[in-house]
Short mmCIF file of C-alpha atoms in Angstrom, two decimals:
data_model
loop_
_atom_site.label_atom_id
_atom_site.label_comp_id
_atom_site.label_asym_id
_atom_site.label_seq_id
_atom_site.Cartn_x
_atom_site.Cartn_y
_atom_site.Cartn_z
CA UNK A 725 6.08 27.89 4.60
CA UNK A 726 6.56 24.27 5.50
CA UNK A 727 3.76 21.78 4.97
CA UNK A 728 2.54 20.10 7.84
CA UNK A 729 1.10 16.57 6.79
CA UNK A 730 2.25 14.53 10.10
CA UNK A 731 2.96 15.68 13.73
CA UNK A 732 6.36 17.30 13.19
CA UNK A 733 8.57 14.83 14.55
CA UNK A 734 12.56 15.54 15.51
CA UNK A 735 14.42 17.65 13.10
CA UNK A 736 16.70 15.48 10.53
CA UNK A 737 20.18 16.63 11.25
CA UNK A 738 21.87 16.65 8.06
CA UNK A 739 25.20 14.81 8.68
CA UNK A 740 23.11 11.98 9.69
CA UNK A 741 21.73 11.82 5.96
CA UNK A 742 25.12 9.56 5.08
CA UNK A 743 24.74 6.54 7.63
CA UNK A 744 20.95 6.57 7.50
CA UNK A 745 20.77 6.07 3.76
CA UNK A 746 24.19 3.56 4.19
CA UNK A 747 21.67 1.28 6.82
CA UNK A 748 19.09 1.88 4.54
CA UNK A 749 20.49 0.01 1.11
CA UNK A 750 21.69 -2.70 3.90
CA UNK A 751 17.89 -2.69 4.50
CA UNK A 752 16.82 -3.22 1.14
CA UNK A 753 19.70 -5.69 0.09
CA UNK A 754 18.09 -8.45 2.56
CA UNK A 755 16.22 -11.46 0.85
CA UNK A 756 12.94 -10.21 2.56
CA UNK A 757 12.14 -7.65 5.69
CA UNK A 758 14.11 -8.29 8.90
CA UNK A 759 12.78 -8.68 12.18
CA UNK A 760 14.40 -5.10 12.50
CA UNK A 761 14.62 -5.22 16.43
CA UNK A 762 17.71 -8.38 15.82
CA UNK A 763 18.82 -7.00 12.80
CA UNK A 764 19.24 -3.02 13.95
CA UNK A 765 21.30 -5.24 16.84
CA UNK A 766 23.57 -6.00 14.55
CA UNK A 767 24.35 -3.35 12.05
CA UNK A 768 25.16 -1.42 15.42
CA UNK A 769 27.64 -4.36 16.26
CA UNK A 770 29.91 -3.56 13.20
CA UNK A 771 29.65 0.21 13.40
CA UNK A 772 30.76 0.92 16.61
CA UNK A 773 31.37 4.33 16.13
CA UNK A 774 27.62 5.42 16.31
CA UNK A 775 26.96 6.92 19.73
CA UNK A 776 24.21 6.38 21.79
CA UNK A 777 22.43 9.16 20.19
CA UNK A 778 23.34 8.18 17.42
CA UNK A 779 22.12 4.29 17.77
CA UNK A 780 18.69 5.67 18.75
CA UNK A 781 18.04 8.29 16.37
CA UNK A 782 18.50 5.45 13.41
CA UNK A 783 16.62 3.39 14.83
CA UNK A 784 14.06 5.70 15.78
CA UNK A 785 14.34 6.29 12.37
CA UNK A 786 13.69 2.81 10.59
CA UNK A 787 10.72 1.95 12.38
CA UNK A 788 9.13 4.96 11.08
CA UNK A 789 10.22 3.75 7.44
CA UNK A 790 9.03 -0.07 8.86
CA UNK A 791 5.43 1.81 9.66
CA UNK A 792 5.00 3.71 6.65
CA UNK A 793 6.63 1.68 4.36
CA UNK A 794 4.05 1.85 1.70
CA UNK A 795 4.11 5.67 1.61
CA UNK A 796 7.06 6.51 -0.25
CA UNK A 797 6.79 3.74 -2.28
CA UNK A 798 3.24 4.43 -3.47
CA UNK A 799 4.45 8.07 -4.20
CA UNK A 800 7.74 6.99 -5.79
CA UNK A 801 5.28 5.24 -8.16
CA UNK A 802 3.08 7.72 -9.46
CA UNK A 803 5.72 10.17 -9.49
CA UNK A 804 8.05 8.63 -11.14
CA UNK A 805 6.45 5.28 -12.51
CA UNK A 806 8.88 2.33 -13.90
CA UNK A 807 8.49 2.19 -17.80
CA UNK A 808 7.31 -1.61 -16.98
CA UNK A 809 3.92 -0.11 -15.07
CA UNK A 810 2.12 1.00 -18.54
CA UNK A 811 -0.02 3.06 -15.92
CA UNK A 812 -2.04 0.66 -14.71
CA UNK A 813 -2.18 1.27 -10.67
CA UNK A 814 -0.05 -1.70 -8.57
CA UNK A 815 -2.41 -4.44 -6.25
CA UNK A 816 0.12 -4.19 -3.81
CA UNK A 817 1.02 -6.72 -1.37
CA UNK A 818 3.44 -7.29 1.04
CA UNK A 819 6.15 -9.34 -1.47
CA UNK A 820 5.43 -6.54 -4.28
CA UNK A 821 5.81 -3.98 -1.85
CA UNK A 822 8.55 -5.09 -0.54
CA UNK A 823 10.21 -5.20 -4.28
CA UNK A 824 9.18 -1.78 -5.06
CA UNK A 825 10.87 -0.66 -1.58
CA UNK A 826 13.72 -2.28 -2.73
CA UNK A 827 14.22 -0.52 -5.71
CA UNK A 828 13.66 3.00 -4.87
CA UNK A 829 17.48 4.85 -3.95
CA UNK A 830 17.82 5.19 0.03
CA UNK A 831 17.77 8.77 -0.87
CA UNK A 832 14.72 9.15 -2.25
CA UNK A 833 12.72 7.32 0.25
CA UNK A 834 13.45 8.72 3.59
CA UNK A 835 12.62 12.53 0.81
CA UNK A 836 9.13 11.57 1.00
CA UNK A 837 9.13 11.02 4.63
CA UNK A 838 10.98 13.87 5.13
CA UNK A 839 8.33 15.75 3.27
CA UNK A 840 5.06 14.25 5.15
CA UNK A 841 6.73 15.85 8.33
CA UNK A 842 6.62 19.33 6.45
CA UNK A 843 10.26 19.80 7.04
CA UNK A 844 10.95 20.03 3.28
CA UNK A 845 14.27 22.67 3.78
CA UNK A 846 15.63 19.51 6.11
CA UNK A 847 15.73 17.25 2.66
CA UNK A 848 18.76 15.26 2.34
CA UNK A 849 20.94 17.92 -0.70
CA UNK A 850 20.79 15.03 -3.25
CA UNK A 851 17.93 15.46 -3.52
CA UNK A 852 17.26 18.29 -6.37
CA UNK A 853 13.58 18.15 -6.72
CA UNK A 854 12.38 18.91 -3.59
CA UNK A 855 9.62 21.48 -4.78
CA UNK A 856 8.33 19.05 -7.92
CA UNK A 857 8.33 16.43 -5.66
CA UNK A 858 6.10 18.23 -2.94
CA UNK A 859 3.63 19.71 -5.29
CA UNK A 860 2.86 16.23 -6.16
CA UNK A 861 1.94 15.15 -2.98
CA UNK A 862 -0.19 17.90 -2.23
CA UNK A 863 -2.65 16.89 -4.75
CA UNK A 864 -2.40 12.88 -3.69
CA UNK A 865 -3.54 14.09 -0.27
CA UNK A 866 -7.24 12.56 -0.90
CA UNK A 867 -6.61 9.02 -1.98
CA UNK A 868 -7.92 6.26 -0.81
CA UNK A 869 -4.88 3.61 -0.96
CA UNK A 870 -2.13 6.63 0.49
CA UNK A 871 -4.44 7.41 3.01
CA UNK A 872 -4.32 3.58 4.62
CA UNK A 873 -0.69 3.92 3.79
CA UNK A 874 0.07 6.27 6.57
CA UNK A 875 -1.88 3.92 9.04
CA UNK A 876 0.30 1.24 7.86
CA UNK A 877 -2.23 -0.32 6.22
CA UNK A 878 -2.36 -2.72 2.59
CA UNK A 879 -5.93 -2.40 0.80
CA UNK A 880 -5.93 -6.19 0.54
CA UNK A 881 -6.14 -6.66 3.97
CA UNK A 882 -9.12 -4.80 4.31
CA UNK A 883 -11.03 -9.08 4.13
CA UNK A 884 -9.24 -10.26 7.12
CA UNK A 885 -9.98 -6.70 8.86
CA UNK A 886 -13.83 -7.13 8.17
CA UNK A 887 -13.86 -11.35 9.10
CA UNK A 888 -12.07 -10.06 13.25
CA UNK A 889 -14.64 -7.47 12.97
CA UNK A 890 -17.56 -9.97 12.67
CA UNK A 891 -16.17 -12.41 14.73
CA UNK A 892 -15.85 -10.09 17.48
CA UNK A 893 -18.98 -7.78 16.91
CA UNK A 894 -16.78 -4.90 16.49
CA UNK A 895 -18.23 -2.25 15.38
CA UNK A 896 -16.83 0.64 12.43
CA UNK A 897 -15.90 3.06 15.23
CA UNK A 898 -14.11 -0.04 17.50
CA UNK A 899 -12.38 -1.23 13.78
CA UNK A 900 -10.94 1.89 13.17
CA UNK A 901 -9.66 2.50 16.60
CA UNK A 902 -7.85 -0.55 16.61
CA UNK A 903 -6.64 -0.01 13.11
CA UNK A 904 -5.27 3.63 14.22
CA UNK A 905 -3.99 1.76 17.95
CA UNK A 906 -0.82 -0.26 15.41
CA UNK A 907 0.90 2.91 14.49
CA UNK A 908 1.94 3.92 17.96
CA UNK A 909 3.70 1.66 20.63
CA UNK A 910 2.27 0.55 23.30
CA UNK A 911 3.34 0.62 26.70
CA UNK A 912 6.11 -1.73 28.54
CA UNK A 913 3.92 -3.80 30.56
CA UNK A 914 4.97 -5.89 33.65
CA UNK A 915 3.76 -8.41 35.66
CA UNK A 916 4.26 -8.54 39.45
CA UNK A 917 4.94 -11.48 41.93
CA UNK A 918 1.43 -12.00 43.61
CA UNK A 919 1.19 -9.54 46.39
CA UNK A 920 4.38 -7.54 44.99
CA UNK A 921 2.41 -5.25 42.75
CA UNK A 922 2.33 -1.87 44.81
CA UNK A 923 5.70 -1.97 46.09
CA UNK A 924 7.27 -2.11 42.39
CA UNK A 925 5.10 0.74 41.69
CA UNK A 926 6.95 2.79 44.88
CA UNK A 927 10.22 1.31 44.13
CA UNK A 928 9.77 2.08 39.66
CA UNK A 929 8.54 5.25 40.46
CA UNK A 930 11.33 6.27 42.98
CA UNK A 931 13.73 5.17 40.34
CA UNK A 932 12.35 7.65 38.17
CA UNK A 933 10.58 5.70 36.06
CA UNK A 934 6.99 6.65 34.48
CA UNK A 935 4.54 4.07 35.89
CA UNK A 936 0.98 4.93 33.88
CA UNK A 937 -1.08 2.55 35.28
CA UNK A 938 -0.93 -0.05 38.01
CA UNK A 939 -4.07 -2.22 39.02
CA UNK A 940 -3.32 -5.05 41.25
CA UNK A 941 0.15 -6.86 40.02
CA UNK A 942 -0.30 -5.66 36.79
CA UNK A 943 1.80 -2.01 35.72
CA UNK A 944 1.79 -0.38 32.48
CA UNK A 945 5.41 1.84 32.24
CA UNK A 946 5.77 4.37 29.08
CA UNK A 947 7.64 2.98 26.26
CA UNK A 948 11.49 3.31 26.63
CA UNK A 949 11.77 2.60 30.42
CA UNK A 950 14.80 1.13 32.18
CA UNK A 951 13.09 -1.39 33.98
CA UNK A 952 15.89 -4.11 33.45
CA UNK A 953 18.20 -1.04 35.64
CA UNK A 954 16.09 -0.98 38.63
CA UNK A 955 15.94 -2.38 42.22
CA UNK A 956 12.49 -4.30 41.18
CA UNK A 957 13.72 -6.47 38.56
CA UNK A 958 17.11 -7.14 40.57
CA UNK A 959 14.84 -8.26 42.99
CA UNK A 960 12.53 -10.19 40.89
CA UNK A 961 9.34 -8.22 41.95
CA UNK A 962 8.88 -7.70 38.15
CA UNK A 963 8.89 -9.48 34.88
CA UNK A 964 8.23 -7.54 31.39
CA UNK A 965 5.09 -9.29 29.99
CA UNK A 966 2.94 -7.92 27.46
CA UNK A 967 -1.00 -7.01 29.25
CA UNK A 968 -2.44 -9.36 26.36
CA UNK A 969 0.05 -12.57 27.03
CA UNK A 970 -1.30 -11.54 30.80
CA UNK A 971 -5.10 -11.86 30.35
CA UNK A 972 -3.99 -15.34 28.04
CA UNK A 973 -2.19 -16.43 31.37
CA UNK A 974 -5.63 -15.45 33.19
CA UNK A 975 -7.42 -17.90 30.74
CA UNK A 976 -5.53 -20.95 31.54
CA UNK A 977 -6.93 -20.48 34.77
CA UNK A 978 -4.24 -23.07 36.17
CA UNK A 979 -4.48 -23.26 40.30
CA UNK A 980 -2.45 -24.63 42.99
CA UNK A 981 -0.60 -28.04 42.17
CA UNK A 982 -1.95 -28.08 39.23
CA UNK A 983 0.73 -29.88 36.03
CA UNK A 984 0.90 -27.06 33.04
CA UNK A 985 2.34 -28.17 30.05
CA UNK A 986 3.83 -25.04 27.86
CA UNK A 987 3.82 -26.85 24.50
CA UNK A 988 5.92 -23.44 22.74
CA UNK A 989 7.09 -22.10 25.38
CA UNK A 990 9.68 -19.41 23.51
CA UNK A 991 11.41 -16.95 25.93
CA UNK A 992 9.08 -18.54 28.96
CA UNK A 993 7.11 -15.14 29.78
CA UNK A 994 3.78 -17.53 30.11
CA UNK A 995 5.61 -20.20 31.16
CA UNK A 996 7.14 -18.74 34.47
CA UNK A 997 3.73 -16.35 35.54
CA UNK A 998 2.27 -19.70 35.53
CA UNK A 999 4.97 -21.65 37.27
CA UNK A 1000 3.57 -18.46 40.10
CA UNK A 1001 0.06 -20.04 40.00
CA UNK A 1002 0.53 -23.90 40.14
CA UNK A 1003 2.61 -23.14 43.09
CA UNK A 1004 5.46 -25.58 44.83
CA UNK A 1005 2.89 -28.15 44.78
CA UNK A 1006 2.58 -28.20 40.73
CA UNK A 1007 4.40 -28.00 38.04
CA UNK A 1008 5.10 -26.81 34.77
CA UNK A 1009 6.93 -28.09 31.85
CA UNK A 1010 7.87 -25.89 29.25
CA UNK A 1011 9.11 -27.11 25.09
CA UNK A 1012 10.42 -25.20 22.54
CA UNK A 1013 11.84 -26.32 19.43
CA UNK A 1014 14.55 -23.58 20.08
CA UNK A 1015 16.79 -24.49 22.48
CA UNK A 1016 18.12 -21.48 22.63
CA UNK A 1017 14.89 -20.04 23.84
CA UNK A 1018 14.52 -22.20 26.60
CA UNK A 1019 17.52 -20.94 27.91
CA UNK A 1020 15.29 -17.51 28.69
CA UNK A 1021 12.66 -19.47 30.38
CA UNK A 1022 15.29 -20.95 32.33
CA UNK A 1023 16.61 -17.65 33.04
CA UNK A 1024 13.75 -16.38 34.19
CA UNK A 1025 12.56 -18.60 36.56
CA UNK A 1026 15.88 -19.00 38.72
CA UNK A 1027 15.86 -14.91 39.13
CA UNK A 1028 12.09 -14.99 40.07
CA UNK A 1029 13.25 -18.24 41.83
CA UNK A 1030 10.92 -20.78 40.52
CA UNK A 1031 12.16 -24.34 41.22
CA UNK A 1032 8.79 -26.07 39.84
CA UNK A 1033 9.80 -25.35 36.03
CA UNK A 1034 11.81 -27.24 33.90
CA UNK A 1035 12.44 -27.32 30.08
CA UNK A 1036 12.42 -29.69 27.34
CA UNK A 1037 13.71 -28.74 23.89
CA UNK A 1038 11.23 -30.64 21.36
CA UNK A 1039 9.39 -30.28 18.26
CA UNK A 1040 5.91 -31.01 19.53
CA UNK A 1041 4.29 -31.71 15.43
CA UNK A 1042 6.12 -34.38 15.61
CA UNK A 1043 4.42 -37.55 17.05
CA UNK A 1044 7.61 -38.85 18.34
CA UNK A 1045 9.00 -36.24 20.10
CA UNK A 1046 6.02 -35.95 22.42
CA UNK A 1047 5.01 -39.84 22.66
CA UNK A 1048 6.06 -40.03 26.13
CA UNK A 1049 3.60 -36.38 26.86
CA UNK A 1050 0.69 -38.22 25.71
CA UNK A 1051 -0.63 -40.24 28.79
CA UNK A 1052 -3.39 -37.73 29.96
CA UNK A 1053 -1.41 -36.39 32.39
CA UNK A 1054 -1.91 -32.74 32.67
CA UNK A 1055 -4.10 -30.22 34.19
CA UNK A 1056 -3.40 -27.00 31.68
CA UNK A 1057 -1.80 -27.71 28.17
CA UNK A 1058 -0.98 -24.38 26.21
CA UNK A 1059 -0.48 -24.20 22.74
CA UNK A 1060 0.58 -20.40 21.93
CA UNK A 1061 0.89 -21.04 18.64
CA UNK A 1062 3.89 -19.73 15.93
CA UNK A 1063 1.95 -17.69 14.24
CA UNK A 1064 1.91 -14.45 11.69
CA UNK A 1065 2.51 -12.01 14.58
CA UNK A 1066 0.32 -9.92 13.31
CA UNK A 1067 -1.62 -8.55 16.72
CA UNK A 1068 2.12 -7.49 17.82
CA UNK A 1069 2.31 -4.82 14.25
CA UNK A 1070 2.94 -1.62 17.09
CA UNK A 1071 5.90 -3.43 18.82
CA UNK A 1072 6.87 -5.07 15.69
CA UNK A 1073 5.90 -3.20 12.55
CA UNK A 1074 8.18 -4.96 10.21
CA UNK A 1075 6.27 -8.04 10.47
CA UNK A 1076 3.51 -6.87 8.60
CA UNK A 1077 5.67 -6.60 5.58
CA UNK A 1078 5.67 -10.51 6.06
CA UNK A 1079 2.13 -11.12 6.36
CA UNK A 1080 1.13 -12.97 2.63
CA UNK A 1081 -1.24 -15.61 1.96
CA UNK A 1082 1.37 -18.45 1.39
CA UNK A 1083 2.90 -17.08 4.79
CA UNK A 1084 -0.34 -18.21 6.06
CA UNK A 1085 -1.15 -21.17 4.49
CA UNK A 1086 2.44 -22.92 5.79
CA UNK A 1087 1.89 -21.63 9.53
CA UNK A 1088 -2.08 -23.18 9.63
CA UNK A 1089 -1.14 -27.14 8.90
CA UNK A 1090 1.86 -26.24 12.09
CA UNK A 1091 -1.09 -25.24 13.78
CA UNK A 1092 -3.48 -27.90 13.20
CA UNK A 1093 -0.44 -30.47 14.26
CA UNK A 1094 -0.51 -28.66 17.19
CA UNK A 1095 -3.32 -28.67 18.35
CA UNK A 1096 -3.66 -33.18 17.22
CA UNK A 1097 -0.36 -33.97 18.95
CA UNK A 1098 -0.99 -31.88 22.92
CA UNK A 1099 -4.17 -32.39 23.11
CA UNK A 1100 -3.69 -36.22 23.77
CA UNK A 1101 -1.88 -35.07 26.84
CA UNK A 1102 -4.91 -33.74 28.25
CA UNK A 1103 -6.69 -34.69 31.19
CA UNK A 1104 -9.78 -36.01 31.30
CA UNK A 1105 -11.49 -32.64 33.03
CA UNK A 1106 -8.47 -30.32 31.95
CA UNK A 1107 -7.96 -27.36 29.92
CA UNK A 1108 -6.25 -27.18 26.29
CA UNK A 1109 -5.44 -23.42 25.72
CA UNK A 1110 -4.74 -21.90 22.09
CA UNK A 1111 -3.46 -19.04 21.58
CA UNK A 1112 -2.10 -16.77 19.20
CA UNK A 1113 -0.69 -13.21 19.04
CA UNK A 1114 -2.47 -12.84 15.38
CA UNK A 1115 -5.76 -10.97 14.75
CA UNK A 1116 -6.70 -13.27 11.80
CA UNK A 1117 -9.52 -15.13 12.08
CA UNK A 1118 -7.69 -17.61 9.51
CA UNK A 1119 -4.67 -18.22 12.57
CA UNK A 1120 -7.70 -18.57 15.32
CA UNK A 1121 -11.48 -19.47 15.25
CA UNK A 1122 -10.89 -21.08 12.03
CA UNK A 1123 -8.56 -23.51 13.82
CA UNK A 1124 -10.00 -23.79 16.63
CA UNK A 1125 -13.37 -25.18 14.61
CA UNK A 1126 -11.14 -27.38 12.54
CA UNK A 1127 -9.86 -29.30 15.73
CA UNK A 1128 -12.71 -29.06 17.49
CA UNK A 1129 -14.91 -31.26 14.44
CA UNK A 1130 -11.80 -34.14 14.60
CA UNK A 1131 -11.60 -33.88 18.81
CA UNK A 1132 -15.49 -34.28 19.96
CA UNK A 1133 -14.26 -35.44 23.38
CA UNK A 1134 -13.29 -31.20 23.70
CA UNK A 1135 -15.54 -29.17 24.37
CA UNK A 1136 -14.78 -25.27 23.82
CA UNK A 1137 -15.60 -22.68 26.82
CA UNK A 1138 -14.54 -19.42 25.37
CA UNK A 1139 -12.25 -18.22 22.83
CA UNK A 1140 -11.65 -14.02 22.34
CA UNK A 1141 -9.35 -11.64 21.21
CA UNK A 1142 -7.79 -9.65 24.29
CA UNK A 1143 -5.19 -6.78 23.95
CA UNK A 1144 -6.36 -4.37 21.92
CA UNK A 1145 -8.63 -2.38 20.68
CA UNK A 1146 -9.85 -3.30 24.81
CA UNK A 1147 -6.17 -2.68 26.33
CA UNK A 1148 -3.43 -0.01 25.43
CA UNK A 1149 -1.34 -3.70 24.31
CA UNK A 1150 -0.75 -5.98 21.50
CA UNK A 1151 -3.86 -7.74 19.92
CA UNK A 1152 -3.86 -11.75 21.09
CA UNK A 1153 -6.40 -14.64 20.46
CA UNK A 1154 -7.03 -17.11 23.45
CA UNK A 1155 -9.91 -20.21 23.28
CA UNK A 1156 -10.05 -22.32 26.28
CA UNK A 1157 -11.52 -25.70 25.55
CA UNK A 1158 -12.28 -28.85 28.02
CA UNK A 1159 -11.71 -32.17 27.35
CA UNK A 1160 -15.07 -34.25 28.31
#
């Protein structure tokens, strides 16, 4: 009888094993865990023989591997320890896990995941010790490190979660709920044009899409819904924007006629939303160090018919780049700062394996520089809004506290996490400071 360690997943067709292992070896050849959606898109362009069902299967499986990467690594370490281990229990970090992951033959990585699915008979034929691996796996059921790994979690991250729970007053059960959410995909959240929510919902439903939730102009669709192929999308009634990101826009509290600077606009989700808030009499300046990202901002604004948004490529950490913007002329300055992306693990599970102390030490000075440079552009009485897509206190409350200690002309009005665990969404942070 097959063992069941996790809810049964779709079958593992044997004819796909060679291609799945080929993709896995290509992944293991990378210097670090790449951004999987972009990496897969590039690999599929190279492998044009894959059909649509093939691409979906390989994509689903590799994202599954992203979420559960620590599991086969830990099982392999115990089952077949390297000669250099001296039977010592390794201390797992994102860096050490990646090195161990790269060293495991692809067929053995997937063998462990098939066993976790309880589908031992579907293991690759090249795996000749399935029974022994099953016995080893069954003996590890109560191992706390393996249990954490099955939640996509490393024990070394626990102090960071404890900090977050204390700062946000999360109970143990709420923290556990948040942790469980990190292994599931959130819905596709949409922001409708003001007053278009109900019309968009009817149109999406008529197109055969499942509308999971609608509250005013905020809608949620089932994951993988082809929203960009609908009338509601073509008409510019809706824009994809995670619920947590929408709550950051709400916190900005822009008003008609306001001038707003979105400092790190990226693809422009927040900038375009803010353009709808300030109206024709207002203006949104969207900047980013990446000129190609601003092209997406321009495309989004044009699709929704906004002419009150302009873009400019610049590095906001450099004083000479923002010298012309330091006249205190903006009612709202929004900094969606570069960060670890730890709050997007549900959509980008690969990002958890790039979370290291070294990466945080690199990012925090940039976050501080952005706050220092952009704050001079805020009018007296205006708001400086600092946001990240991270749940780490070190990237959020600590940065705000550091800034306020150096710039006493700003007063903290509010700061909080938004999104998960309260919403079925990403996890983000937003702080609103007012210039006195």
